[in-house]
Short mmCIF file of C-alpha atoms in Angstrom, two decimals:
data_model
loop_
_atom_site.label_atom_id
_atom_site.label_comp_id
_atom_site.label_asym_id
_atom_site.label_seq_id
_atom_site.Cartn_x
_atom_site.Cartn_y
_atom_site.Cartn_z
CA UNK C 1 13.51 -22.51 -15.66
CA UNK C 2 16.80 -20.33 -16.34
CA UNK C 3 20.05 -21.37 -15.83
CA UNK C 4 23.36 -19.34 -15.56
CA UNK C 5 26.61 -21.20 -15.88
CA UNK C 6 29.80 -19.41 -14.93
CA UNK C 7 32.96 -20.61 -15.52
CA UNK C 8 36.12 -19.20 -17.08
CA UNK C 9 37.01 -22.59 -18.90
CA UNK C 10 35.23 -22.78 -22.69
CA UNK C 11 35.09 -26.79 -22.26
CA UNK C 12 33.82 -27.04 -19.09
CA UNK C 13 30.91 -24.58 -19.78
CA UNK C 14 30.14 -26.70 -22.83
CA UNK C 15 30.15 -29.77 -21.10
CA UNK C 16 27.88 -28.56 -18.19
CA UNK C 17 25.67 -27.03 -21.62
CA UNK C 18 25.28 -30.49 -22.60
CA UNK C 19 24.34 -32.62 -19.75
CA UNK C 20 22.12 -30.12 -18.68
CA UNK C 21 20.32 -30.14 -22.08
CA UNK C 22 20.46 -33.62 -22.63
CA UNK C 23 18.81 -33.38 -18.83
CA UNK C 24 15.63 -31.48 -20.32
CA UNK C 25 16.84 -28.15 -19.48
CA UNK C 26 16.92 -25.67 -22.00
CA UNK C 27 17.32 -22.75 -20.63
CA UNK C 28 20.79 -22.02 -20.11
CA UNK C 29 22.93 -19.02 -20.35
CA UNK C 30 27.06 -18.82 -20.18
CA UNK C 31 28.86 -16.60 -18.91
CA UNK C 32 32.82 -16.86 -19.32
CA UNK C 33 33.59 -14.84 -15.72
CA UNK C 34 32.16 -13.13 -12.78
CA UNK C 35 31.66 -9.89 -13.80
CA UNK C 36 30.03 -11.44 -17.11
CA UNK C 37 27.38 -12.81 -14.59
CA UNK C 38 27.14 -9.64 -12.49
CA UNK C 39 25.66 -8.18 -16.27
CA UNK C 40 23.79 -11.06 -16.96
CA UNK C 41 22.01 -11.02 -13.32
CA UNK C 42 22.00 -6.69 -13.64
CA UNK C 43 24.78 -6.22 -11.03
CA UNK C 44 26.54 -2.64 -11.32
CA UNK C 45 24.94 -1.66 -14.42
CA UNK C 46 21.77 0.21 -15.18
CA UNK C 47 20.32 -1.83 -17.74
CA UNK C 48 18.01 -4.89 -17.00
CA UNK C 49 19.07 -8.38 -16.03
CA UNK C 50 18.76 -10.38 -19.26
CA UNK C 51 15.91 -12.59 -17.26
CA UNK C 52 15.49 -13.59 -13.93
CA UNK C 53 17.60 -16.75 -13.05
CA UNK C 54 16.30 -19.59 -11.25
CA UNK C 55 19.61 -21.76 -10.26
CA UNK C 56 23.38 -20.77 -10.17
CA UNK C 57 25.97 -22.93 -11.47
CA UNK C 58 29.58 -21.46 -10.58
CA UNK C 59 33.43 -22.55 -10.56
CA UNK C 60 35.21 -22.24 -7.55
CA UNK C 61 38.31 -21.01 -9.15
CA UNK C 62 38.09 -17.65 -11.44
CA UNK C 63 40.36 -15.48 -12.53
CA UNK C 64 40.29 -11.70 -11.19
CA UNK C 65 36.78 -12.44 -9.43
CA UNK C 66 36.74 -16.02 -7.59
CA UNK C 67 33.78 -17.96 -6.78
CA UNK C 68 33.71 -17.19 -3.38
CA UNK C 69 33.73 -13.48 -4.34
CA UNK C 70 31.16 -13.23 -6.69
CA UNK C 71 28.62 -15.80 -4.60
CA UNK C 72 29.49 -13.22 -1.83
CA UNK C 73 28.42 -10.41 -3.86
CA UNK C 74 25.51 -11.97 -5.69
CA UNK C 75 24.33 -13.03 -2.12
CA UNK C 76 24.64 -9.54 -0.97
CA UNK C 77 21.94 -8.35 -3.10
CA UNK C 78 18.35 -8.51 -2.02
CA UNK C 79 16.63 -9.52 -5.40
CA UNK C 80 19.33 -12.18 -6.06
CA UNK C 81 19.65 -13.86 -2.92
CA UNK C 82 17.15 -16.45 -3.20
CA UNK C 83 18.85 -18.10 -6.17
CA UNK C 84 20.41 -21.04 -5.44
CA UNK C 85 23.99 -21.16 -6.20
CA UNK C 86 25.79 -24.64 -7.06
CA UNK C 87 29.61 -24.06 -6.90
CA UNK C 88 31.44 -26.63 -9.73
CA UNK C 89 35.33 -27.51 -7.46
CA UNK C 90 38.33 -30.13 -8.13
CA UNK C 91 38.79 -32.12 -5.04
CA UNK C 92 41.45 -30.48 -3.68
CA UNK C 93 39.64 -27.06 -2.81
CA UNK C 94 38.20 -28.32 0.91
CA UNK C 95 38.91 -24.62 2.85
CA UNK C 96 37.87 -22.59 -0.49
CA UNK C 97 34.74 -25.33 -0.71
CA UNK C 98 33.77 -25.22 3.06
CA UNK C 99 34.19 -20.85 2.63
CA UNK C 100 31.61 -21.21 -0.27
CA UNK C 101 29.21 -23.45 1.20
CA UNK C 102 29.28 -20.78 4.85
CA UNK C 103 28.71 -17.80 2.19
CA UNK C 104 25.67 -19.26 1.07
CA UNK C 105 26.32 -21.39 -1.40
CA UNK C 106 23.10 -24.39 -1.56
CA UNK C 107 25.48 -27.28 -2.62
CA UNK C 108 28.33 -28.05 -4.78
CA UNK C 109 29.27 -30.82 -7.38
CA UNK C 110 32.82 -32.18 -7.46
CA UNK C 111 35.53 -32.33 -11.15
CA UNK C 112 34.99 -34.36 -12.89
CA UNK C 113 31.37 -33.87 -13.07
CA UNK C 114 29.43 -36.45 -12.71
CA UNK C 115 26.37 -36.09 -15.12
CA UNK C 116 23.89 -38.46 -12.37
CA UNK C 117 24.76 -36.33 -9.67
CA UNK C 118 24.92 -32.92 -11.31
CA UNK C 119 21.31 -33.59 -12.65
CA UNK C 120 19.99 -34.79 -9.14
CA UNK C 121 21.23 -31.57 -6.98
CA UNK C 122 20.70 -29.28 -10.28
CA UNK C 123 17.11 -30.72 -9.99
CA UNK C 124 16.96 -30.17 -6.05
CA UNK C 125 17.80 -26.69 -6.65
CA UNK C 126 15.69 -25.93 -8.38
CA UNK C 127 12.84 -27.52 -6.58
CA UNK C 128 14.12 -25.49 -3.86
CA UNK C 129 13.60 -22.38 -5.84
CA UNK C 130 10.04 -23.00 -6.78
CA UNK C 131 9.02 -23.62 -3.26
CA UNK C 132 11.27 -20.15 -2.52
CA UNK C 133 9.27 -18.40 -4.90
CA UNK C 134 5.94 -19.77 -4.18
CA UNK C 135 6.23 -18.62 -0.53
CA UNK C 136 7.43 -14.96 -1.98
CA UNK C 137 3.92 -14.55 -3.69
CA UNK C 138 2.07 -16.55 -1.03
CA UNK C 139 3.64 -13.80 1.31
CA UNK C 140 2.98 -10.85 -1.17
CA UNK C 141 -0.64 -12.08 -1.92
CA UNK C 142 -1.06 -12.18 1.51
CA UNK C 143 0.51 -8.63 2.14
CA UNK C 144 -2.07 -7.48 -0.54
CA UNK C 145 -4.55 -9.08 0.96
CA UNK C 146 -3.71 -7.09 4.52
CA UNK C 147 -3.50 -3.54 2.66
CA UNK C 148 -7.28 -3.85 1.35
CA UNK C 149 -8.49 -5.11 4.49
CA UNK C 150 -6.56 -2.27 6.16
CA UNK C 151 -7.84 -0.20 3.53
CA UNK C 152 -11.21 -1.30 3.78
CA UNK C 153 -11.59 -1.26 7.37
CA UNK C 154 -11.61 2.87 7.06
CA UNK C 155 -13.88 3.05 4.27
CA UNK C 156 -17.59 3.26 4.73
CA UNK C 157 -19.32 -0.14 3.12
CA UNK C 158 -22.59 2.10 1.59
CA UNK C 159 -20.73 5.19 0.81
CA UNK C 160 -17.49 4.52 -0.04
CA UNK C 161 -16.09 7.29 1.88
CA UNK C 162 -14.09 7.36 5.11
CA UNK C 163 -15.44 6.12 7.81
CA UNK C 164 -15.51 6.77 11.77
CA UNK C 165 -12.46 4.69 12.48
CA UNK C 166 -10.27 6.83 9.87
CA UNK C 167 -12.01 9.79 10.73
CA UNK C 168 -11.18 9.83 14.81
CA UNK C 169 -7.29 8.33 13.41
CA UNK C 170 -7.07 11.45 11.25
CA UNK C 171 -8.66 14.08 13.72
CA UNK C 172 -6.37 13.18 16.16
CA UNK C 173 -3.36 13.12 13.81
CA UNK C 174 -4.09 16.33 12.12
CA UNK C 175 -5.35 18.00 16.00
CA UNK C 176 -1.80 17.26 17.12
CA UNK C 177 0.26 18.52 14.01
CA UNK C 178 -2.02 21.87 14.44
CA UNK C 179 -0.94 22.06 18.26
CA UNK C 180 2.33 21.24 17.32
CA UNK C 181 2.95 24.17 14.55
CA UNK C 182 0.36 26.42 15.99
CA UNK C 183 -1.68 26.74 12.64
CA UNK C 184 -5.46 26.70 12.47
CA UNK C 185 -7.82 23.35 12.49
CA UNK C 186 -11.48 23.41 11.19
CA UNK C 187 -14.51 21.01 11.39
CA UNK C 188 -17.86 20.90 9.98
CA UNK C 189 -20.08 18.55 11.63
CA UNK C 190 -23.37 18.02 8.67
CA UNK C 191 -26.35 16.60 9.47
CA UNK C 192 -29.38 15.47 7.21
CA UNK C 193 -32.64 17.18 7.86
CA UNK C 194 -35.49 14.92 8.54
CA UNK C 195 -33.59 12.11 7.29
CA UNK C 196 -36.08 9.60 9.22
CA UNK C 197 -38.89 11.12 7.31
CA UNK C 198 -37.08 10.63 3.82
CA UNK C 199 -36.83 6.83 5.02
CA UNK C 200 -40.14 6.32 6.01
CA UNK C 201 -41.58 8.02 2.84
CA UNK C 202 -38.95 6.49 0.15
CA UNK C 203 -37.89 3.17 1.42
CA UNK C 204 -34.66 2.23 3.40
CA UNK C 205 -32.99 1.09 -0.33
CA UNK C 206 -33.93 4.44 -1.58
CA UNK C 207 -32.18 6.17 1.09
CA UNK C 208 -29.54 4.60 0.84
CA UNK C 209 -29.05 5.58 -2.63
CA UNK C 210 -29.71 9.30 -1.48
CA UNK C 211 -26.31 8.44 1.40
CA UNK C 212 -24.14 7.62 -1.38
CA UNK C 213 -25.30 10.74 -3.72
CA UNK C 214 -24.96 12.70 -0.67
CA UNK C 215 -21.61 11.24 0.19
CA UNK C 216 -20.16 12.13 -3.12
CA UNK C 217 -21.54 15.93 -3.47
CA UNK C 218 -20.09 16.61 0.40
CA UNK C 219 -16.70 14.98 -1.34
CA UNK C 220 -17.17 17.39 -3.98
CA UNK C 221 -17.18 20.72 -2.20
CA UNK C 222 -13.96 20.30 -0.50
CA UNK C 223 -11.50 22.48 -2.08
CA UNK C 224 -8.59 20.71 -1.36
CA UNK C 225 -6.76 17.48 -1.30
CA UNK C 226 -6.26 17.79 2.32
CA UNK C 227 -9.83 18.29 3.02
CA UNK C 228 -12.00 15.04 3.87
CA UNK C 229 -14.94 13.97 4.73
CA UNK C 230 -16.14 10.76 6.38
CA UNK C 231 -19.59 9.36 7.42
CA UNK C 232 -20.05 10.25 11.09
CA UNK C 233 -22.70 7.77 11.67
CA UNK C 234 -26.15 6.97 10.23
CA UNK C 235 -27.18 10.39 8.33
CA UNK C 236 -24.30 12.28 9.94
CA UNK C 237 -21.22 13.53 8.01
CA UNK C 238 -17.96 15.12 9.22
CA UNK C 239 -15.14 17.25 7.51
CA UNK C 240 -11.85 18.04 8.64
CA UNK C 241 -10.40 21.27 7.31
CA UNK C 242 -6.55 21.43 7.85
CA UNK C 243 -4.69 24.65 7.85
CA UNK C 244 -8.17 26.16 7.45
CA UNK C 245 -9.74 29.32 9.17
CA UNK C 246 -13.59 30.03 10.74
CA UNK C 247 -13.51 32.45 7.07
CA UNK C 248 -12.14 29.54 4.93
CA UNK C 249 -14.30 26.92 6.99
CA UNK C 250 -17.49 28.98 6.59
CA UNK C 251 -16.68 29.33 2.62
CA UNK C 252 -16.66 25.32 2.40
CA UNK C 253 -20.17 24.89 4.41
CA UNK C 254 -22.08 27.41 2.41
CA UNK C 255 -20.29 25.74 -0.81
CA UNK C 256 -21.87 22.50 0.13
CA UNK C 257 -25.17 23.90 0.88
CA UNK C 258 -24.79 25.06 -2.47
CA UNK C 259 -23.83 22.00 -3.72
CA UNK C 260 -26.74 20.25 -2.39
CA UNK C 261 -29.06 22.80 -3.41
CA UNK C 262 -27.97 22.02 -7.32
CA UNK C 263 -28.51 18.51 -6.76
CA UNK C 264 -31.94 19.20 -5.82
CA UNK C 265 -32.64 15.88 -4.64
CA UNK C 266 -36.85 15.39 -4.24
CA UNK C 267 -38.23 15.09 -0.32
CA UNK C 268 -41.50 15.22 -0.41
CA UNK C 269 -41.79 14.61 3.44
CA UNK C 270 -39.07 17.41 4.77
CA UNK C 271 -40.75 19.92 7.06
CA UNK C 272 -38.20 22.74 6.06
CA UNK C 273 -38.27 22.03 2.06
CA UNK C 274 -39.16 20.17 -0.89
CA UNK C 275 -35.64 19.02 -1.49
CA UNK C 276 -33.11 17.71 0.78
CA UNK C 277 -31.73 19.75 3.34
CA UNK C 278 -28.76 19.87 5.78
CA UNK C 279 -27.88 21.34 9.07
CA UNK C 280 -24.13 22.32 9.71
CA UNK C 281 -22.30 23.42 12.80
CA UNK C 282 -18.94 24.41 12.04
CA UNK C 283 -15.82 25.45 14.35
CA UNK C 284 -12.15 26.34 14.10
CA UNK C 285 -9.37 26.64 16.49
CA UNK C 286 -5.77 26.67 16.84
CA UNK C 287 -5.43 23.75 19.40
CA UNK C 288 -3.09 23.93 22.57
CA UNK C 289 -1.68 21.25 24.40
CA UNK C 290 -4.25 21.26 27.08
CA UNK C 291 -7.03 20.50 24.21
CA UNK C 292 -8.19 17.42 23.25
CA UNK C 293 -9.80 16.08 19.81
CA UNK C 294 -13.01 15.32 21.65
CA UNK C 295 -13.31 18.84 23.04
CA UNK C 296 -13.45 20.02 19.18
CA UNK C 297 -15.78 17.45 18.33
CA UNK C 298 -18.52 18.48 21.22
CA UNK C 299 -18.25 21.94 20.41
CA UNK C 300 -19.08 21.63 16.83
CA UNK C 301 -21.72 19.12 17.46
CA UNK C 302 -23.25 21.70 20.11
CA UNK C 303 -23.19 23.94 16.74
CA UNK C 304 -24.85 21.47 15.07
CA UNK C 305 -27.60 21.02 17.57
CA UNK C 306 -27.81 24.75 18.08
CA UNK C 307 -28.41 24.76 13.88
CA UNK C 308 -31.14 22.31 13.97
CA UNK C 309 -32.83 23.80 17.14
CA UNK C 310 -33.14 27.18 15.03
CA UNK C 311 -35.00 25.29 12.55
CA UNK C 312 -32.62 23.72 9.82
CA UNK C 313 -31.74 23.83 6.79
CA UNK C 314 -28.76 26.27 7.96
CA UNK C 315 -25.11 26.64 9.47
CA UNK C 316 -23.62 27.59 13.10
CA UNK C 317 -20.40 28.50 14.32
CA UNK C 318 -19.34 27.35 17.14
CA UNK C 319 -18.91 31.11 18.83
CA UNK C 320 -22.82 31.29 18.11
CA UNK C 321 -23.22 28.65 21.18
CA UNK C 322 -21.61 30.59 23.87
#
């Protein structure tokens, strides 16, 4: 573990050098003043601390920068805080000693040093930062931990796509920036033909398989990084289509439809086609502040049913329902 002694006095550093080494520490850097520590630790300068310190030992009394000053400014920074600082005083520095130890300094060891005791709270320090820095990546392991689980929770387990939890968070966040700035909103609600069938004929593992294939071509016609689609539920898909027009959204369905059509993905048991096949309803507004989320949802899914009641294997707008 890394040292840093400050101190302005040549002897004293050497002296503190020795016990320390003689101690089984070998790690140990000097530094002659403050600021030569505020380099050392990267303070005020652009280039890289020379390593990261694990225990501070400082002199009370500096020239130009004191002790009290520089633990003050060390202690000020978030990346340095956690070091423990050991402030090295003569006996006759109570007020400047009692300042220190408010500042934040962990502990201090009294002139002449005493090579027991500076070994014992050096040690306790040090201790002290180990259990500091295992709770830092405890807490950053477990931060980690919360992301993917956050992260997780909105993505579909079989498809790896987003699911119905992000999908009704982003509807409703992307419905209320469209009210907000007046610009268009589009949906397209997708729905696999005779998906039951496909099941029943291929196996549940097999369709499965043709979810996630499915999942990724749907992905794949979106034009835009603002586009997404999630899995709806079961063998139904949704996209939202930000800043997107019934032109632009109607462009996007047929592309899928001709997405899926160069997949040409074998079902043997579809009543509309040889391949797989999906029905799409598709709607755009410019939302007011009287609309809900929900209301855009039923009228593309009334699309959607309107598409599969004329047979499938096709797209409706939601005007086509009135």
């Amino acid at each position: 573990m890394a040292i840093l002694v400050v101190d302005d006095f040549y002897d004293a550093r050497i002296l503190l050098e020795r016990i320390l080494k003689n101690g089984g520490f070998s790690d140990i850097v000097m530094a002659a003043s403050a600021k030569e520590a505020f380099t050392l630790l990267g303070l005020g300068t652009t280039t890289k601390p020379r390593e990261n310190f694990d225990l501070i030992l400082m002199d009370l009394v500096m020239p130009e920068i004191d002790g009290i000053a520089a633990l003050t400014h060390i202690k000020e920074n978030d990346a340095l805080r956690d070091i423990p600082i050991i402030m090295v005083t003569a006996q006759d520095e109570v007020e400047s000693l009692k300042t220190a130890l408010d500042s934040g300094a962990l502990d201090y060891i009294a002139k002449p040093v005493n090579r027991i005791e500076l070994l014992a709270r050096v040690r306790s320090g040090l201790k002290l930062k180990q259990e500091i820095d295992r709770r830092k990546d405890n807490e950053k392991k477990l931060l980690a931990m919360n992301e993917t689980l956050q992260r997780l929770s909105f993505v579909d387990g079989l498809t790896g796509i987003p699911n119905r939890r992000y999908f009704d968070q982003l509807l409703d966040q992307e419905f209320r920036r469209a009210s907000r700035d007046k610009r268009w909103l589009s949906m397209i609600m997708i729905d696999i033909d005779y998906f039951k069938n496909y099941n029943d004929t291929y196996g549940h593992q097999q369709g499965d398989t043709c979810l996630k294939r499915l999942a990724q071509i749907f992905r794949n016609a979106l034009m835009r990084p603002a586009d997404f689609v999630a899995r709806y539920g079961g063998e139904e898909f949704a996209a939202v289509l930000p800043d997107t027009d019934i032109q632009g959204a109607i462009i996007l369905a047929e592309n899928i439809q001709t997405k899926l059509t160069e997949a040409r993905i074998s079902h043997g048991s579809s009543k509309v086609s040889d391949m797989v096949t999906v029905s799409l309803g598709v709607g755009s507004w410019v939302p007011d502040k009287s609309a809900k989320p929900s209301n855009l949802i039923l009228d593309v899914d009334k699309a959607l049913y309107r598409a599969k009641w004329d047979g499938r294997n096709r797209m409706r707008r939601t005007d086509e329902t009135q």
